[in-house]
């Protein structure tokens, strides 16, 4: 099976431009980038894809064994970068995909010109022993996962507005809820555990490529301390705090998100 069909890879934009690979987060698909895509396509070659189990990916390629840990997704990311780009790419990873980018760039740095980590979290669970604040304590996460297991559609409707933020723009929460509801519940349950139980704090120091951390000014599931932690642990990385609120600035603040990505790409020369 080809990578392009397995992950429903689409390539668009300006031929010969810098190559941006955009990776969506939990419960979403490549449509999460629709608001930033027109601006990015003007100056860059843009590679969109769906994680296996999401969107229009080949669902027959999904297995619990491969995708119950981050490694299966990281292997897919590396294959997409190798097979769809003529040279190093700028990988833009949202939420859990930010850590996929970290792991992929640590493993094969030659494939990456840079990383943009959009609303990243290397660990969602607080660690009082080290003073790390991820935003949730362990019982919070267990309750979240139990609720998702018991009633995925109900969980989606309740959690999407919280994750999206921007209560004055309810249509954004509705768009995210619709995305969640398009995901197969069995696959979502497995991916949720990858998302909320992974701990990639120690992997950050292995990144050697230029990195931009883009954190929202208020994010219900990734507090500001998380962005600072990621910046401090990735050598030479830079942190930008967006005026955008919520966990999905590519939807809630597309112009600001695009401007930050473009400025980072220009800084790479």
Short mmCIF file of C-alpha atoms in Angstrom, two decimals:
data_model
loop_
_atom_site.label_atom_id
_atom_site.label_comp_id
_atom_site.label_asym_id
_atom_site.label_seq_id
_atom_site.Cartn_x
_atom_site.Cartn_y
_atom_site.Cartn_z
CA UNK A 1 0.00 0.00 0.00
CA UNK A 2 1.41 3.41 -0.95
CA UNK A 3 1.84 6.11 1.66
CA UNK A 4 -0.24 8.47 -0.45
CA UNK A 5 -3.29 6.25 -0.41
CA UNK A 6 -2.82 4.99 3.15
CA UNK A 7 -2.69 8.50 4.60
CA UNK A 8 -4.75 10.26 1.90
CA UNK A 9 -1.81 12.55 1.12
CA UNK A 10 -2.57 15.71 -0.87
CA UNK A 11 0.05 18.10 -2.23
CA UNK A 12 -0.87 21.63 -3.29
CA UNK A 13 0.48 25.17 -3.44
CA UNK A 14 3.50 26.73 -5.13
CA UNK A 15 5.81 24.31 -6.87
CA UNK A 16 9.40 24.84 -5.83
CA UNK A 17 8.47 26.62 -2.62
CA UNK A 18 9.45 25.53 0.86
CA UNK A 19 7.65 22.29 1.70
CA UNK A 20 5.29 22.43 4.67
CA UNK A 21 3.91 19.17 6.06
CA UNK A 22 0.82 19.88 8.17
CA UNK A 23 -0.16 17.25 10.76
CA UNK A 24 -3.49 17.31 12.59
CA UNK A 25 -4.21 16.33 16.18
CA UNK A 26 -6.50 13.90 18.01
CA UNK A 27 -10.03 13.45 16.70
CA UNK A 28 -9.39 15.53 13.59
CA UNK A 29 -8.28 15.17 9.99
CA UNK A 30 -6.52 17.32 7.41
CA UNK A 31 -9.61 19.53 7.08
CA UNK A 32 -8.48 21.19 10.33
CA UNK A 33 -6.10 23.25 8.18
CA UNK A 34 -8.70 24.62 5.76
CA UNK A 35 -8.63 28.16 7.15
CA UNK A 36 -4.84 28.58 6.82
CA UNK A 37 -4.41 26.60 3.60
CA UNK A 38 -5.10 29.36 1.02
CA UNK A 39 -2.49 31.69 2.53
CA UNK A 40 0.12 28.98 2.96
CA UNK A 41 -0.36 27.70 -0.59
CA UNK A 42 0.63 31.08 -2.04
CA UNK A 43 4.26 30.76 -0.99
CA UNK A 44 4.80 27.10 -0.15
CA UNK A 45 4.28 23.57 -1.31
CA UNK A 46 1.82 22.17 1.24
CA UNK A 47 1.52 18.49 2.12
CA UNK A 48 -1.67 17.47 3.91
CA UNK A 49 -2.43 14.00 5.21
CA UNK A 50 -4.71 12.08 7.54
CA UNK A 51 -3.34 9.92 10.32
CA UNK A 52 -4.37 6.31 9.78
CA UNK A 53 -7.82 5.95 11.30
CA UNK A 54 -8.78 9.56 10.58
CA UNK A 55 -10.48 11.33 7.70
CA UNK A 56 -10.12 9.60 4.36
CA UNK A 57 -7.14 7.47 5.33
CA UNK A 58 -7.27 3.77 4.54
CA UNK A 59 -8.98 2.36 7.63
CA UNK A 60 -7.87 -1.16 6.69
CA UNK A 61 -4.29 -0.05 7.51
CA UNK A 62 -5.19 0.65 11.14
CA UNK A 63 -4.30 -1.88 13.80
CA UNK A 64 -4.35 -1.60 17.57
CA UNK A 65 -0.86 -3.09 17.72
CA UNK A 66 0.71 -0.44 15.47
CA UNK A 67 -1.22 2.61 16.62
CA UNK A 68 -1.47 2.10 20.38
CA UNK A 69 1.83 3.94 20.80
CA UNK A 70 3.40 7.03 19.27
CA UNK A 71 5.93 5.03 17.23
CA UNK A 72 3.41 3.86 14.63
CA UNK A 73 2.45 7.44 13.87
CA UNK A 74 6.08 8.58 13.83
CA UNK A 75 6.96 5.91 11.28
CA UNK A 76 4.12 7.18 9.09
CA UNK A 77 5.33 10.78 9.39
CA UNK A 78 8.84 9.78 8.33
CA UNK A 79 7.51 7.83 5.35
CA UNK A 80 5.36 10.79 4.25
CA UNK A 81 8.32 13.17 4.48
CA UNK A 82 10.58 10.80 2.54
CA UNK A 83 8.12 10.04 -0.23
CA UNK A 84 6.35 13.35 -0.85
CA UNK A 85 9.11 15.97 -0.59
CA UNK A 86 12.29 16.46 -2.66
CA UNK A 87 14.24 17.71 0.35
CA UNK A 88 13.97 18.72 3.99
CA UNK A 89 10.51 19.86 5.09
CA UNK A 90 9.12 22.24 7.67
CA UNK A 91 6.86 20.05 9.78
CA UNK A 92 3.92 21.82 11.42
CA UNK A 93 2.46 19.56 14.09
CA UNK A 94 -0.67 20.46 16.03
CA UNK A 95 -1.23 19.16 19.58
CA UNK A 96 -0.23 15.48 19.78
CA UNK A 97 1.28 15.70 16.29
CA UNK A 98 3.79 18.20 17.63
CA UNK A 99 5.35 15.39 19.64
CA UNK A 100 5.26 13.13 16.59
CA UNK A 101 7.33 15.79 14.87
CA UNK A 102 9.75 15.91 17.80
CA UNK A 103 10.27 12.16 17.72
CA UNK A 104 10.56 12.04 13.93
CA UNK A 105 13.09 14.89 13.79
CA UNK A 106 15.13 13.30 16.57
CA UNK A 107 15.23 10.04 14.65
CA UNK A 108 15.98 11.40 11.14
CA UNK A 109 16.93 15.08 11.41
CA UNK A 110 18.09 15.24 7.80
CA UNK A 111 14.45 15.10 6.67
CA UNK A 112 13.56 18.34 8.50
CA UNK A 113 14.46 21.95 7.82
CA UNK A 114 12.51 22.95 10.92
CA UNK A 115 9.62 22.22 13.26
CA UNK A 116 6.61 24.33 14.17
CA UNK A 117 5.03 22.94 17.33
CA UNK A 118 1.51 24.36 17.49
CA UNK A 119 -0.13 24.10 20.93
CA UNK A 120 2.20 21.25 21.93
CA UNK A 121 2.20 19.21 25.12
CA UNK A 122 4.91 16.64 25.87
CA UNK A 123 2.88 15.39 28.84
CA UNK A 124 -0.65 16.34 29.85
CA UNK A 125 -0.30 15.04 33.41
CA UNK A 126 1.17 17.15 36.22
CA UNK A 127 4.33 15.83 37.85
CA UNK A 128 4.53 17.29 41.38
CA UNK A 129 7.86 15.56 41.99
CA UNK A 130 9.55 17.71 39.35
CA UNK A 131 7.27 20.74 39.44
CA UNK A 132 6.06 20.09 35.89
CA UNK A 133 2.57 21.36 35.16
CA UNK A 134 0.83 19.65 32.27
CA UNK A 135 -2.66 20.90 33.04
CA UNK A 136 -4.26 17.76 34.48
CA UNK A 137 -3.67 15.46 37.42
CA UNK A 138 -3.76 11.70 36.86
CA UNK A 139 -7.36 11.24 38.14
CA UNK A 140 -8.53 13.99 35.76
CA UNK A 141 -7.09 12.10 32.81
CA UNK A 142 -8.55 8.78 33.95
CA UNK A 143 -11.96 10.42 34.30
CA UNK A 144 -11.63 11.95 30.83
CA UNK A 145 -10.72 8.59 29.28
CA UNK A 146 -13.47 6.74 31.17
CA UNK A 147 -16.01 9.27 29.91
CA UNK A 148 -14.74 8.88 26.36
CA UNK A 149 -14.94 5.08 26.63
CA UNK A 150 -18.47 5.14 27.99
CA UNK A 151 -20.03 7.56 25.50
CA UNK A 152 -17.72 8.83 22.78
CA UNK A 153 -20.34 10.93 20.98
CA UNK A 154 -21.49 12.51 24.22
CA UNK A 155 -17.87 13.16 25.21
CA UNK A 156 -17.24 14.79 21.82
CA UNK A 157 -20.16 17.16 22.17
CA UNK A 158 -19.16 18.16 25.70
CA UNK A 159 -15.39 18.43 25.24
CA UNK A 160 -15.11 20.04 21.80
CA UNK A 161 -16.23 23.51 22.99
CA UNK A 162 -13.84 23.28 25.97
CA UNK A 163 -10.90 22.33 23.75
CA UNK A 164 -11.74 24.93 21.12
CA UNK A 165 -12.36 27.75 23.59
CA UNK A 166 -13.79 30.95 22.07
CA UNK A 167 -17.28 30.57 23.61
CA UNK A 168 -18.40 33.68 21.75
CA UNK A 169 -17.90 31.75 18.49
CA UNK A 170 -19.87 28.52 19.08
CA UNK A 171 -19.56 27.52 15.43
CA UNK A 172 -15.89 26.70 16.05
CA UNK A 173 -16.74 24.25 18.81
CA UNK A 174 -19.41 22.74 16.59
CA UNK A 175 -16.87 22.25 13.80
CA UNK A 176 -14.50 20.45 16.15
CA UNK A 177 -17.33 18.32 17.57
CA UNK A 178 -18.31 17.29 14.04
CA UNK A 179 -14.71 16.30 13.36
CA UNK A 180 -14.60 14.20 16.53
CA UNK A 181 -17.87 12.52 15.61
CA UNK A 182 -16.54 11.47 12.21
CA UNK A 183 -13.85 9.38 13.91
CA UNK A 184 -14.52 5.71 14.59
CA UNK A 185 -15.05 5.40 18.38
CA UNK A 186 -12.79 2.35 18.71
CA UNK A 187 -9.93 4.13 16.97
CA UNK A 188 -10.59 7.29 18.96
CA UNK A 189 -10.35 5.39 22.25
CA UNK A 190 -6.91 4.05 21.33
CA UNK A 191 -5.66 7.37 19.96
CA UNK A 192 -6.92 9.19 23.07
CA UNK A 193 -4.62 7.07 25.22
CA UNK A 194 -1.68 7.80 22.94
CA UNK A 195 -2.52 11.50 23.17
CA UNK A 196 -3.22 11.91 26.87
CA UNK A 197 -0.95 9.26 28.44
CA UNK A 198 2.28 9.71 26.46
CA UNK A 199 5.20 11.38 28.18
CA UNK A 200 7.76 12.79 25.74
CA UNK A 201 9.47 15.28 28.04
CA UNK A 202 12.81 13.50 27.83
CA UNK A 203 12.68 13.42 24.02
CA UNK A 204 12.68 17.19 23.62
CA UNK A 205 16.43 17.53 24.20
CA UNK A 206 17.11 15.19 21.24
CA UNK A 207 15.82 17.73 18.70
CA UNK A 208 18.63 19.38 16.73
CA UNK A 209 16.69 21.21 13.99
CA UNK A 210 15.39 24.81 14.25
CA UNK A 211 12.15 24.80 16.21
CA UNK A 212 9.35 27.28 16.85
CA UNK A 213 6.96 26.68 19.75
CA UNK A 214 3.64 28.46 19.16
CA UNK A 215 1.44 28.51 22.26
CA UNK A 216 -1.96 30.15 22.65
CA UNK A 217 -2.43 32.86 25.28
CA UNK A 218 -5.11 30.79 26.97
CA UNK A 219 -5.54 27.06 26.32
CA UNK A 220 -7.71 24.88 28.57
CA UNK A 221 -5.63 21.76 27.94
CA UNK A 222 -2.10 23.15 27.45
CA UNK A 223 -1.27 25.92 29.95
CA UNK A 224 1.40 28.54 29.21
CA UNK A 225 3.95 26.73 31.38
CA UNK A 226 3.92 23.88 28.86
CA UNK A 227 5.12 26.11 26.04
CA UNK A 228 7.87 27.49 28.25
CA UNK A 229 8.90 23.97 29.24
CA UNK A 230 9.14 22.86 25.60
CA UNK A 231 11.13 25.99 24.67
CA UNK A 232 13.53 25.46 27.54
CA UNK A 233 14.14 21.79 26.70
CA UNK A 234 14.66 22.04 22.92
CA UNK A 235 18.10 23.55 22.29
CA UNK A 236 17.90 26.87 20.45
CA UNK A 237 14.13 26.82 20.08
CA UNK A 238 11.96 29.93 20.20
CA UNK A 239 8.58 30.48 21.85
CA UNK A 240 5.84 32.66 20.41
CA UNK A 241 2.71 33.27 22.47
CA UNK A 242 -0.21 33.88 20.15
CA UNK A 243 -2.99 36.29 21.07
CA UNK A 244 -5.29 33.45 19.96
CA UNK A 245 -7.15 31.51 22.63
CA UNK A 246 -8.20 27.87 22.72
CA UNK A 247 -6.30 24.82 21.52
CA UNK A 248 -6.86 25.17 17.75
CA UNK A 249 -5.48 28.52 16.55
CA UNK A 250 -5.43 27.35 12.94
CA UNK A 251 -9.24 27.57 13.12
CA UNK A 252 -9.78 30.37 15.63
CA UNK A 253 -6.99 32.70 14.43
CA UNK A 254 -5.87 31.60 10.94
CA UNK A 255 -4.26 34.91 9.95
CA UNK A 256 -2.09 35.02 13.07
CA UNK A 257 -1.19 31.35 12.75
CA UNK A 258 -0.22 31.75 9.10
CA UNK A 259 1.86 34.83 9.85
CA UNK A 260 3.84 32.99 12.54
CA UNK A 261 4.49 29.99 10.27
CA UNK A 262 5.57 32.22 7.36
CA UNK A 263 7.91 34.27 9.58
CA UNK A 264 9.54 31.10 10.86
CA UNK A 265 10.06 29.71 7.35
CA UNK A 266 11.62 33.01 6.26
CA UNK A 267 13.96 32.88 9.24
CA UNK A 268 15.32 29.58 7.95
CA UNK A 269 16.68 31.36 4.90
#
